[in-house]
Phi, psi and omega in degrees: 000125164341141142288159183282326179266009163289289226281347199255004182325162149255119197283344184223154191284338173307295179319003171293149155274118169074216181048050172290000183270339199248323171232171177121206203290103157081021214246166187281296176309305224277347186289336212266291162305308166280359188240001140085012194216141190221144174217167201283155174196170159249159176224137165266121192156202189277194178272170168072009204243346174120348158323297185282337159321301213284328215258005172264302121029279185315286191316296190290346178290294186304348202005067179259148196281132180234104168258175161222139172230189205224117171281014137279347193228312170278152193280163149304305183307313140043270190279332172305307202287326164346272174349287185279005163276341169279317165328324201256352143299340167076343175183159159178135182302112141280090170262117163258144172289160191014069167287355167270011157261356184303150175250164192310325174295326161304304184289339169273004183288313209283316154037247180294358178260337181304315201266325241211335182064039177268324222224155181211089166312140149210089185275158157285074241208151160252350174299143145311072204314319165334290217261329193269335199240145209308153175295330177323299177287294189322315166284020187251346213221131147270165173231132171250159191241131161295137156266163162303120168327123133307173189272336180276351178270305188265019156269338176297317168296308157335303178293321171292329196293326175301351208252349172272359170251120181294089160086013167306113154245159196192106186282182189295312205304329179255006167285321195276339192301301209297316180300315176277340211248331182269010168045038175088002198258072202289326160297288187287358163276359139279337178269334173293317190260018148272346167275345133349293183264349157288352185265352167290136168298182193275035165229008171030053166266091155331009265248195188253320160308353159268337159311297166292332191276343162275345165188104196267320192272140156309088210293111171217160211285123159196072193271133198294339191255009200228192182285344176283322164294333183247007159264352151324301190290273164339314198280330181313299173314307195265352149315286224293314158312298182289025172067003175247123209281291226279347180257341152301325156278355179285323172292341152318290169291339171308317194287334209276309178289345178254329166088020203244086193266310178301318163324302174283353184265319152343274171295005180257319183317272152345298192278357199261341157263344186269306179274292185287283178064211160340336183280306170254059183304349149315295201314299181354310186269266173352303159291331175273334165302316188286356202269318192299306187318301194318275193313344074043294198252302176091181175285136020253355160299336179285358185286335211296302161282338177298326211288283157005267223267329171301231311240006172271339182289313187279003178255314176324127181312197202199131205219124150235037166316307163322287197307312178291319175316310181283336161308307181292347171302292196292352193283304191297333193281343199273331194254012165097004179262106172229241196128178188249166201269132183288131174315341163271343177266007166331154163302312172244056173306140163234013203232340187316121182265128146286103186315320189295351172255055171203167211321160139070324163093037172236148148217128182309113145221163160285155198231317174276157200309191197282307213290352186247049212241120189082338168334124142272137128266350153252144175222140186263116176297159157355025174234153171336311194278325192276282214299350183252321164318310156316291147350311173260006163291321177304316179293328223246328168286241262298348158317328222231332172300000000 
C-alpha cells in the first residue's frame, strides 16, 4: 500500500501546498513551466516543506527526461551513466537529493554539462547553499529559498489528504492539532494522520486523544550536523545577549530535547565570557557548577540546573569589554603592531619597579612596546561591577601618580 504522502505527490505546481513566492499566478517556476524553458537551480529549506514536490511538479508538467539522483546513496558510476543518458537525449532534468553532500568528484563530473546546458539541476537541499555548496556549482545555478509551512497550508493539505482515506471523520479542531504538532512539516503531519485513521476502530473516527496518545511531542528541525542545529544555538546566544529569559529557555528546551548537552555546555561556556562577561565575573564559576551538576544527574534531571543558571544568565547585566578587548589585541598581533618587549620589564631588567613596594602596590611604568605606548583596548561599559572596579583602579593609581 502507498503512503498517503506518495499518493498527494503533486503532479502540477498549482497542487504545491504553500510556497506562494515560487509558484501560482505570475510566479517564477510556474512562469518557467509556461514559457516550456528551465534553467538549473536549487532549493532550499526544511523537511517536509515541498522541495521534492516542486521538482516532481516541474518534471511531470514539462515532460521532460529525468533523472533523481540521491548524493549520498549514488555512486559515481551513477552519476556517469546519468550523463551519458543525457548525451544521447540532447537534455535532461537531473535532481539530486541532499546535494550539499555531493563530493568533489561528483561535482566535477557534473560541472561542465551544467555549464554547457546538457545537464538541467534541480538540487535539493535542507542545508544553506551560501555556507554548504561548492562555490563552483552555486554560480552556475539560481537559488530559491523555500518558506515555512503554515498551520492553514497544512490543514488545507490534511484536507485533500482525508479525501483519500475512506469514511474518515475528523473535525477542524484536530486537523489543526495535528498541523501544530508537525512544526510545519507536511510529510510528517500526513503521516500522524494516516497512522491515526489505521489506528481507528470501524467507525474511522478520528479524534484529538487518539492522536495524542500516537505522538503527542512536536516535530521540529533540528539535525545536529546541518543549519537547524546551529540556528537553534544562535537564536539561544542572542536571546540570552538580549535579556529574554522565556526565549532563552524556550531555545534551551529545544537543545534539551534534541539530547545535545555538549552543545549547550559549549555555548553557555562562550556567552558567560563573551556576552556577560565583567558585569556578572561570577556566571562563569556558576556555568561550570552547572555543567558539572548536568552530568552528574544527566538527563532528564539536567534540565533542572541548566534552567537555573540559563536563566540567571539572560537576567543578568550585560558586558562584552573583555571580549572586545582582546579581539583588538589580537587584531594588532595579526597585523604586525608589536614592538620589542621594554627593557625594565625583561627578565633580565635591573630597572624593573616592583609594585609592592609602593604606595597601593602601584606604581606608574610602561608596560606596552614602544609603537603601542598608550594603546587602549579595554574600555569599560556601564555597569555595577565594571564601574565599581574602575574606581577602585582610580583609587589604587591616584596614591601614586
Amino acid at each position: 500500500m502507498e503512503l498517503l504522502s506518495n499518493t498527494l505527490r503533486p503532479s502540477k505546481l498549482s497542487e504545491v501546498i504553500g510556497q506562494s513566492h515560487l509558484v501560482g499566478e505570475d510566479k517564477i517556476l510556474s512562469n518557467m513551466v509556461k514559457n516550456k524553458k528551465i534553467f538549473s537551480f536549487i532549493l532550499y529549506g526544511k523537511p517536509g516543506i515541498g522541495k521534492t514536490s516542486i521538482a516532481n511538479a516541474i518534471v511531470n508538467e514539462l515532460g521532460m527526461k529525468h533523472r533523481f539522483l540521491n548524493a549520498t546513496i549514488n555512486n559515481k558510476k551513477d552519476f556517469d551513466i546519468v550523463i551519458e543518458e543525457a548525451k544521447m537525449n540532447g537534455e535532461m532534468i537531473v535532481i539530486i537529493d541532499e546535494i550539499h553532500r555531493m563530493n568533489k568528484d561528483k561535482q566535477d563530473l557534473l560541472l561542465p554539462y551544467i555549464e554547457s546546458g546538457l545537464i538541467l539541476l534541480i538540487g535539493l537541499t535542507t542545508s544553506n547553499p551560501y555556507h554548504k555548496i561548492n562555490p563552483a556549482i552555486r554560480s552556475r545555478v539560481q537559488i530559491f529559498e523555500l518558506h515555512e509551512l503554515t498551520t492553514e497550508d497544512i490543514v488545507l493539505g490534511l484536507k485533500r489528504g482525508c479525501k483519500n482515506l475512506e469514511d474518515i471523520e475528523i473535525d477542524q479542531e484536530t486537523l489543526e492539532y495535528i498541523a501544530t504538532l508537525s512544526s510545519g512539516d507536511f510529510r510528517s503531519a500526513l503521516n500522524l494522520l494516516e497512522v491515526s485513521y489505521y489506528s481507528t476502530k470501524e467507525d474511522k473516527k478520528v479524534s484529538i486523544d487518539l492522536v495524542k496518545a500516537i505522538n503527542s511531542k512536536p516535530v521540529f528541525f533540528h539535525d545536529k550536523n546541518e543549519d537547524g542545529h546551529y540556528d537553534v544555538l544562535s537564536a539561544f546566544q542572542k536571546s540570552i545577549r538580549g535579556s529574554d529569559v522565556d526565549a532563552s529557555l524556550h531555545y534551551l528546551a529545544r537543545l534539551i530535547e534534541a539530547g545535545d548537552l555538549d552543545s549547550i555546555y559549549r555555548r553557555m561556556s562562550v556567552i558567560a565570557y563573551e556576552d556577560i562577561g565583567l558585569a556578572n565575573p561570577s556566571i562563569g564559576p556558576k556555568v561550570m557548577a552547572a555543567i558539572h551538576a548536568s552530568e552528574l544527574v544527566g538527563l532528564p534531571e539536567a534540565r533542572i540546573p541548566l534552567g537555573v543558571v540559563v536563566t540567571e544568565m539572560a537576567l543578568s547585566p550585560k558586558s562584552n569589554s573583555a571580549y572586545l578587548a582582546i579581539n583588538a589585541a589580537i587584531n594588532d598581533i595579526h597585523i604586525g603592531n608589536t614592538g620589542n618587549v621594554p627593557n625594565h620589564i625583561k627578565t633580565s631588567s635591573t630597572t624593573y619597579k616592583y609594585p609592592h613596594d609602593y604606595k597601593n602596590d602601584w606604581v606608574y611604568q610602561e608596560y606596552l612596546p614602544e609603537p603601542l605606548k598608550g594603546k587602549k583596548y579595554y574600555h569599560n561599559k556601564r555597569n555595577k561591577v565594571e564601574d565599581n572596579m574602575n574606581k577602585l583602579y582610580n583609587e589604587m593609581k591616584g596614591g601614586n601618580e
